[in-house]
CSV table of C-alpha atoms in Angstrom, one decimal:
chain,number,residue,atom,x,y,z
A,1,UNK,CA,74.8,60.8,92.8
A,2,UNK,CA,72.1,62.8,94.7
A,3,UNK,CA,68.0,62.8,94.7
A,4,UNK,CA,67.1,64.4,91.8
A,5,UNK,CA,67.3,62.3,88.9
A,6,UNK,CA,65.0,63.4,86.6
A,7,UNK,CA,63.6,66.6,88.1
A,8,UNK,CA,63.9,69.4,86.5
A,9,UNK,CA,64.1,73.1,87.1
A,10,UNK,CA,63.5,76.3,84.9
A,11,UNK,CA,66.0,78.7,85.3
A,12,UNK,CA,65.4,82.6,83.8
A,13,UNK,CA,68.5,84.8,83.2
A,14,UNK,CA,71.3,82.4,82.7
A,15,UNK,CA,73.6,84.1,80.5
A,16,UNK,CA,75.6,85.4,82.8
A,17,UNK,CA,76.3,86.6,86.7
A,18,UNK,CA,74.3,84.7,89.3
A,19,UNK,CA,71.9,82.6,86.6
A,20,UNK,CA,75.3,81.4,84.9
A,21,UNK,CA,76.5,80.1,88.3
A,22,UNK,CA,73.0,78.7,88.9
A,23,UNK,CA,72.9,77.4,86.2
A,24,UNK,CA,76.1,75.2,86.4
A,25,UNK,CA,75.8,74.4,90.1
A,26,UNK,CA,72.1,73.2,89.2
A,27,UNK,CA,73.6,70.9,86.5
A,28,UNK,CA,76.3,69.5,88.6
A,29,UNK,CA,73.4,68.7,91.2
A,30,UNK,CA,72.1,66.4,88.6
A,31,UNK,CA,68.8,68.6,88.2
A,32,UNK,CA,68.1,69.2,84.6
A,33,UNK,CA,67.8,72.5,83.4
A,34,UNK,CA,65.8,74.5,81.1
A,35,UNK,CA,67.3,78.4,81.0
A,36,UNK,CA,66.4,81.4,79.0
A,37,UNK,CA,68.0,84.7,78.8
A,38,UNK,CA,68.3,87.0,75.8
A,39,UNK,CA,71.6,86.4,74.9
A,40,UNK,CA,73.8,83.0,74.0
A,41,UNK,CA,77.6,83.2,74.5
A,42,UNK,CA,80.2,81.2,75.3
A,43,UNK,CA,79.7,80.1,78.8
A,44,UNK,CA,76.0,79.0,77.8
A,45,UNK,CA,77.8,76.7,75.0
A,46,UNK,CA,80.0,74.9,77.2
A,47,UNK,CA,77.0,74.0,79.4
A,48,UNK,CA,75.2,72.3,76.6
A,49,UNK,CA,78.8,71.0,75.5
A,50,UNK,CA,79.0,69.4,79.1
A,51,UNK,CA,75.7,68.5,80.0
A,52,UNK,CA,74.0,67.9,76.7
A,53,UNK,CA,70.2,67.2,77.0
A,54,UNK,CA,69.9,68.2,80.2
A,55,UNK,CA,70.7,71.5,79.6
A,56,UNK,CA,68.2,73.3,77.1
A,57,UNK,CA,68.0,76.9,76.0
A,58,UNK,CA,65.7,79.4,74.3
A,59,UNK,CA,65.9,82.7,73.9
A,60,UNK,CA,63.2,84.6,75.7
A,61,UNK,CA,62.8,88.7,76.2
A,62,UNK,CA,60.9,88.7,80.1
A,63,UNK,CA,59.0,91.2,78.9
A,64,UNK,CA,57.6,89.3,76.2
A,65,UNK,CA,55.0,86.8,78.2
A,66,UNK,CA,53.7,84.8,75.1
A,67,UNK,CA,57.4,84.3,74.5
A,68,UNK,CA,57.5,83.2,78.7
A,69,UNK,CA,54.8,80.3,77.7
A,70,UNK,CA,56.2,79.1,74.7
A,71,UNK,CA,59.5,78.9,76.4
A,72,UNK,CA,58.1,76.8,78.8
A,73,UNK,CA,56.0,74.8,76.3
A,74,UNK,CA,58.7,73.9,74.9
A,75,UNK,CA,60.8,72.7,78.0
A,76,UNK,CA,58.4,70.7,79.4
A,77,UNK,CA,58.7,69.1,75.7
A,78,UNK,CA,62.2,68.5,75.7
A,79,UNK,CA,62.1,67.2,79.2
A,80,UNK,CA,59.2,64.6,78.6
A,81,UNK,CA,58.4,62.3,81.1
A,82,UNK,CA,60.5,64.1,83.7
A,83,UNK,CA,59.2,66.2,86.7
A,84,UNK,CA,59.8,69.7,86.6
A,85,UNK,CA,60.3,70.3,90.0
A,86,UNK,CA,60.1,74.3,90.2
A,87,UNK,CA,61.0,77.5,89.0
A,88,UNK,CA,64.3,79.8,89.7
A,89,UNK,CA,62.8,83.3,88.6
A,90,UNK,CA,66.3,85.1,88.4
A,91,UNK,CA,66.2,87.1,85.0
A,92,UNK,CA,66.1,90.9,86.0
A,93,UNK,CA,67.1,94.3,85.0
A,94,UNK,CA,67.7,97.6,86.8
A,95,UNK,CA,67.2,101.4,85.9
A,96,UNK,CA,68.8,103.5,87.6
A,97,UNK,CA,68.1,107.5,88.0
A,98,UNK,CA,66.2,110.1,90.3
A,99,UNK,CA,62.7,109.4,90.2
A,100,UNK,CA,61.2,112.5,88.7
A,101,UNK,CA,63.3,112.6,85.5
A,102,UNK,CA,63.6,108.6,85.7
A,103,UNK,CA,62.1,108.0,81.6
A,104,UNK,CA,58.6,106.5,82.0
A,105,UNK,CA,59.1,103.9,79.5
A,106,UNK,CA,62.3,102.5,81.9
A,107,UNK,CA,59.8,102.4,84.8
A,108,UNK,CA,57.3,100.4,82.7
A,109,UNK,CA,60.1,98.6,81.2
A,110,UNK,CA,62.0,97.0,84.7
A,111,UNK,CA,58.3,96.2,86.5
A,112,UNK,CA,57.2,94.1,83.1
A,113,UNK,CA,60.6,92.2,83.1
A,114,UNK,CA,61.3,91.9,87.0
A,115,UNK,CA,58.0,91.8,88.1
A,116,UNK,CA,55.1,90.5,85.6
A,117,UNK,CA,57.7,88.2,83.3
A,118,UNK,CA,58.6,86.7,86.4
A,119,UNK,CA,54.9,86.3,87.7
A,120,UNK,CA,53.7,84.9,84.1
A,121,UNK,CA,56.6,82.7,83.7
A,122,UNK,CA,55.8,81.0,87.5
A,123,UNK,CA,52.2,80.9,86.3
A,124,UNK,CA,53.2,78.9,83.3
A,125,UNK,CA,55.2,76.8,85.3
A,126,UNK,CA,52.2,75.9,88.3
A,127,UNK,CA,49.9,75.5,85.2
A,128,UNK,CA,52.5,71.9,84.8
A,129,UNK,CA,53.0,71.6,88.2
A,130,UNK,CA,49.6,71.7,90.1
A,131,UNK,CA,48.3,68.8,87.7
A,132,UNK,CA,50.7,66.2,89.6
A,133,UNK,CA,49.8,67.4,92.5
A,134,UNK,CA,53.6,66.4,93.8
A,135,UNK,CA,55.5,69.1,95.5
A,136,UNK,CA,57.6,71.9,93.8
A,137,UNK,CA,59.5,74.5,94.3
A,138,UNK,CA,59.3,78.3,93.3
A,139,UNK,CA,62.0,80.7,94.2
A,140,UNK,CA,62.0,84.2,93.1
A,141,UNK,CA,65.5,86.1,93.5
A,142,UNK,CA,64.5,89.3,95.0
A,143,UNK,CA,67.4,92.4,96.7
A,144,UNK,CA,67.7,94.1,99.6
A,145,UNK,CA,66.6,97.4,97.8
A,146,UNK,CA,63.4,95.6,97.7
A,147,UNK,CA,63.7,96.0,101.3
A,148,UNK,CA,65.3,98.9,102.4
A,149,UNK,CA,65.9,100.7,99.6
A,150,UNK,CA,68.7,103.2,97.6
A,151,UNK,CA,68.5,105.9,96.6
A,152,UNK,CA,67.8,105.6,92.5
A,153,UNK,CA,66.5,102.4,92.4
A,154,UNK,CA,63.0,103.1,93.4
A,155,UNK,CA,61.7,101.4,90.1
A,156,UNK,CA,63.9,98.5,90.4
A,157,UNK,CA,63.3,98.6,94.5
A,158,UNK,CA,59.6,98.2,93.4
A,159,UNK,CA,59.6,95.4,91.4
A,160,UNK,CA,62.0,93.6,93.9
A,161,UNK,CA,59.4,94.3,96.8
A,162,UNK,CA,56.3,93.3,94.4
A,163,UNK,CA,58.3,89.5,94.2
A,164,UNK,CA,58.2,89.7,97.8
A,165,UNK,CA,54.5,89.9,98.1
A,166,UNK,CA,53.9,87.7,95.2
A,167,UNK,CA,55.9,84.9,96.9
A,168,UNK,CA,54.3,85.3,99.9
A,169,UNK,CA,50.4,85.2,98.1
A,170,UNK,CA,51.7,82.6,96.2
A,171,UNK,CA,52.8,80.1,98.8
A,172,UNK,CA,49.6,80.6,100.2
A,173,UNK,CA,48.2,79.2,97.2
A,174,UNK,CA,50.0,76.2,96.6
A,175,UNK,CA,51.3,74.8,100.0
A,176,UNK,CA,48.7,72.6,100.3
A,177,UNK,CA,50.1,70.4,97.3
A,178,UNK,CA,53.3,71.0,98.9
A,179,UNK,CA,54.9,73.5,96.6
A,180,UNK,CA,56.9,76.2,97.9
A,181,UNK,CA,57.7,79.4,97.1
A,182,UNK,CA,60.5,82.3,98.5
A,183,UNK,CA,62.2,85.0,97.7
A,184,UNK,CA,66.0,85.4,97.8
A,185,UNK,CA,67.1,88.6,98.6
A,186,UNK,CA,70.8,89.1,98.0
A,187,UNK,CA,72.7,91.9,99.0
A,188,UNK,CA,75.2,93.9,97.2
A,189,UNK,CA,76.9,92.0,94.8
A,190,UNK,CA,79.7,92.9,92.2
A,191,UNK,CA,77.8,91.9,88.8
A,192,UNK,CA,76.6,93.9,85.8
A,193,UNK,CA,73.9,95.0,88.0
A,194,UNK,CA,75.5,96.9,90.5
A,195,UNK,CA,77.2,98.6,87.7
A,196,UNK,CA,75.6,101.4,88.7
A,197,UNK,CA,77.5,102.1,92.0
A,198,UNK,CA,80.9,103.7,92.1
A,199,UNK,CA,83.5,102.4,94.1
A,200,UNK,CA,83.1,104.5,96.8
A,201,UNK,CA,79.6,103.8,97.1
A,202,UNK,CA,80.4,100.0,97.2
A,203,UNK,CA,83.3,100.8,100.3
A,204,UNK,CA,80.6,102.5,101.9
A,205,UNK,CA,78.6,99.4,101.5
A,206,UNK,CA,81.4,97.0,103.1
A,207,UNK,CA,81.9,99.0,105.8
A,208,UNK,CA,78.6,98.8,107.0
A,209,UNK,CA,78.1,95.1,106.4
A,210,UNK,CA,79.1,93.2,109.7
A,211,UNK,CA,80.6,90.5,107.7
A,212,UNK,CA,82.9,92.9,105.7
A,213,UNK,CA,82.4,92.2,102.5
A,214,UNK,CA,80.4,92.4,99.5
A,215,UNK,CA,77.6,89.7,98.9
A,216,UNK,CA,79.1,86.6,96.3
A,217,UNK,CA,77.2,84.3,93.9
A,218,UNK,CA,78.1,81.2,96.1
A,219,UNK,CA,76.1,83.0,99.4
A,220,UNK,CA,73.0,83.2,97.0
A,221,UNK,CA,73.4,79.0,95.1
A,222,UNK,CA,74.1,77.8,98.0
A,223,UNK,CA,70.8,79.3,99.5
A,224,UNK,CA,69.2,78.3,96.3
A,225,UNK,CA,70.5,74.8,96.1
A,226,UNK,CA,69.4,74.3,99.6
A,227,UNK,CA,65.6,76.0,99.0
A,228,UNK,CA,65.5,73.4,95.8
A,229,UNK,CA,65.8,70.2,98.2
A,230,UNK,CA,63.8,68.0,99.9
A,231,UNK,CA,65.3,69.0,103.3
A,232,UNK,CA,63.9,72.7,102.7
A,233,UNK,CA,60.2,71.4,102.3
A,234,UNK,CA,59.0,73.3,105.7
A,235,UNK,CA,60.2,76.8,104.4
A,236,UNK,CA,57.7,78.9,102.6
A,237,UNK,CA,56.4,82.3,102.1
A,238,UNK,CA,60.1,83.7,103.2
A,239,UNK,CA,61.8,86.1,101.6
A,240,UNK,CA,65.7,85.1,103.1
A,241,UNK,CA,67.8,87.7,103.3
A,242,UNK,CA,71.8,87.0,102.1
A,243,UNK,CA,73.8,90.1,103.2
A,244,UNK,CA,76.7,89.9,105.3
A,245,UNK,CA,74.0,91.4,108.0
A,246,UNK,CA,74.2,94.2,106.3
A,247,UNK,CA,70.0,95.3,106.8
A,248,UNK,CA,70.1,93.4,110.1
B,1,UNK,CA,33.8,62.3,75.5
B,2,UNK,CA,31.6,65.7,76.4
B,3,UNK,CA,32.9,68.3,78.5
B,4,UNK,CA,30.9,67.2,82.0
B,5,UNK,CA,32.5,63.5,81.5
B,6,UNK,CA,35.5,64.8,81.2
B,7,UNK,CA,34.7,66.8,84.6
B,8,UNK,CA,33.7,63.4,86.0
B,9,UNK,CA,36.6,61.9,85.4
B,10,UNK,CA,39.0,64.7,86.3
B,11,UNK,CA,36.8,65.2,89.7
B,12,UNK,CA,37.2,61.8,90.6
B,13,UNK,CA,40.8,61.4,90.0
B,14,UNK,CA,41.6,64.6,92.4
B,15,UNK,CA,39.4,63.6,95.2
B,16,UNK,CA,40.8,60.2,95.4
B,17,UNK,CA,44.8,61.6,94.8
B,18,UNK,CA,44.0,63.9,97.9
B,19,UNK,CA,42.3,61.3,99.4
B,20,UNK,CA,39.0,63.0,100.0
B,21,UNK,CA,34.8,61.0,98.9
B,22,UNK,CA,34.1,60.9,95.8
B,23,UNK,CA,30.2,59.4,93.8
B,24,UNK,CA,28.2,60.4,91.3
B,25,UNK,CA,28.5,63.9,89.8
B,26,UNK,CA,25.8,65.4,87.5
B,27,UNK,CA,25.3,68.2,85.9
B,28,UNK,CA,23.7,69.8,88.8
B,29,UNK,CA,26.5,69.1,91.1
B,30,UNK,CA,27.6,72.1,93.0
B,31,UNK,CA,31.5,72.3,92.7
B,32,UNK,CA,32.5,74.7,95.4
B,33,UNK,CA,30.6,74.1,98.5
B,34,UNK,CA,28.9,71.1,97.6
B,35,UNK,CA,28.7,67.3,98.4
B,36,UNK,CA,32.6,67.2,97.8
B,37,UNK,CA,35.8,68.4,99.2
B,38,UNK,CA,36.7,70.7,96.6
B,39,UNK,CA,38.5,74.0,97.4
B,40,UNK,CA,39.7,76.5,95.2
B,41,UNK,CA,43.2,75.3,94.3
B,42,UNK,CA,41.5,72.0,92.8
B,43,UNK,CA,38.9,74.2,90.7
B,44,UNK,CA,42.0,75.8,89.2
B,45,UNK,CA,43.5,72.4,88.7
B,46,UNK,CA,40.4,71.3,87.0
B,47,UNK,CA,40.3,74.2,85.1
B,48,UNK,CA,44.0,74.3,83.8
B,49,UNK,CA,43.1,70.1,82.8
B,50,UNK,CA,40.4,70.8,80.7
B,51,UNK,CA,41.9,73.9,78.8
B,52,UNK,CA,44.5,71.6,77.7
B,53,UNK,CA,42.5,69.0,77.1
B,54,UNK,CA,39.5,71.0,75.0
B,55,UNK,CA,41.7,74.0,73.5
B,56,UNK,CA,39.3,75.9,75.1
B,57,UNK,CA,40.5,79.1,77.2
B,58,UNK,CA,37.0,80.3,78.8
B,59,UNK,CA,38.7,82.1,81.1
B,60,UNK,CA,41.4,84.2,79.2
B,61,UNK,CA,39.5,87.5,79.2
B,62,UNK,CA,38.5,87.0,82.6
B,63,UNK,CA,36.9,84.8,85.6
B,64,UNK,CA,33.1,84.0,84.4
B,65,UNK,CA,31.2,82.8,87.3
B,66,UNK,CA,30.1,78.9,88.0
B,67,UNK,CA,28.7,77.1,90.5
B,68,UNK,CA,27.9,73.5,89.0
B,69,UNK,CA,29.7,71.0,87.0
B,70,UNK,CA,27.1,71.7,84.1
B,71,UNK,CA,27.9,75.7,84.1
B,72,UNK,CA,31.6,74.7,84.1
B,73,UNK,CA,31.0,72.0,81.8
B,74,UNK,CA,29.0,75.1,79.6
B,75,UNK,CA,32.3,77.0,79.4
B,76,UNK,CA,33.6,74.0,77.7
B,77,UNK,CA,31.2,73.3,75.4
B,78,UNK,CA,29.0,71.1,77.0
């Protein structure tokens, strides 16, 4: 149907909220997909059901990084013979809570899953990739607090702004073998990770975004399904910014 | 195969994949440079080949310096 037969993508955090929907848009693309998160439900099933060898799963902790490379061993195992064609660095968590009492162990906690899983497992990805020499994609989902900021999230904020740079060093790197590598920063969205803000908070939030709404999971696949093709070859180092125009 | 041939052979492939001279490389061969146009990126590539190749992880505890194939080929066991 499309021009990816045979590539493949890894995919962290697909359990649920935007890696699900990733995920299963990914698959219907006709990429093959190799996901981890640290949980396997329902939803997760009915994607092998569906898709059979093109989806596999393991389950990986982010913050485990030998666990991040023999996730990846083993993908690039069950895919043999098939390109993997980049990495969708989506699995995250937040902590939320005023700085100064924020535990330090939650600190140290959110920057080794958000921030140094994500870093290992793109490492352990080029480490793959480079020896084709073909081009590739890396896309690292990022947030506007990574940006701008909220008050509470500085933890979480950092480890969203550390992608940033990294994506930006990294596409140095690698675009000359034609790889590249964003970020995706979505804006507020109504998953598990915003669970942290009230209601009112999120009105507040709408009523400042000139499109008037929360951010969606389709704004951000969309975004990443376009990043992943052939047609978004000339974008790299960016960190794209999906918000209503809410940071604008 | 020793650890320099192996070097060779992975040298020779690059160049020619990117299109760049290639000849004889011995052990005194600078790598970065040198006679060759090899940059950074393809020392890594080189690098990440012949750890999967040898077993060998020189590296995992932290750069160690090079400058030849024969110093590279070294880390590798010769």
């Amino acid at each position: 149907m499309n021009e990816v037969p045979h590539k493949w993508l890894i995919v962290s955090g697909v359990s649920r909220g935007l890696g699900l929907a990733l995920a299963r848009d990914l698959l219907a693309q006709g990429y093959g997909v190799a996901g981890c998160s640290t949980t396997f439900g329902e939803d997760l099933q009915a994607l092998k059901d569906v898709h059979g060898g093109k989806f596999v799963w393991q389950a990986v902790d982010m913050a485990d990084t030998a666990a991040i490379e023999a996730f990846v061993g083993s993908a690039v195992a069950a895919f043999d013979g098939q390109r993997l064609w980049g990495v969708v660095n989506n699995a995250g968590m937040s902590v939320e809570g005023i700085l100064s009492t924020l535990p330090v162990s939650d600190i140290e906690r959110v920057l080794r899953v958000n921030l140094t899983g994500a870093i290992c497992l793109a490492r352990s990805a080029l480490r793959r990739m480079m020896k084709t020499r073909k081009p590739g994609r890396i896309i690292n989902i990022s947030s506007i607090t990574g940006l701008r900021g909220y008050t509470g999230l500085s933890a979480y904020a950092a480890s969203k702004a550390g992608l940033d740079g990294f994506s930006r060093a990294l596409s140095r790197e690698v675009g000359r073998i034609g790889i590249t590598v964003n970020s995706v920063a979505p804006g507020y969205m109504k998953t598990a990770l915003s669970e942290g803000l009230d209601d009112r908070q999120l009105d507040q939030i709408v009523r400042r975004t000139p499109l008037g709404r929360l951010c969606e999971l389709a704004d951000i696949v969309h975004l990443v399904r376009f990043l992943l093709s052939e047609d978004a070859g000339f974008i790299t180092g960016q960190t794209l910014v999906v918000d209503g125009g809410l940071t604008s | 195969m020793t650890a320099l041939d192996m070097i060779r052979e992975d040298l020779r492939t690059l160049l020619h994949d990117k299109g760049a001279q290639t000849g004889e490389i011995n052990a005194d061969t600078p790598l970065l440079n040198g006679p060759y146009d090899i940059d950074s990126l393809d020392l890594a590539t080189l690098v990440v080949t012949l750890e999967e190749k040898t077993g060998l992880t020189p590296f995992a505890n932290g750069f160690v310096l090079f400058h030849t194939a024969g110093e590279l080929a070294a880390l590798f066991g010769g």
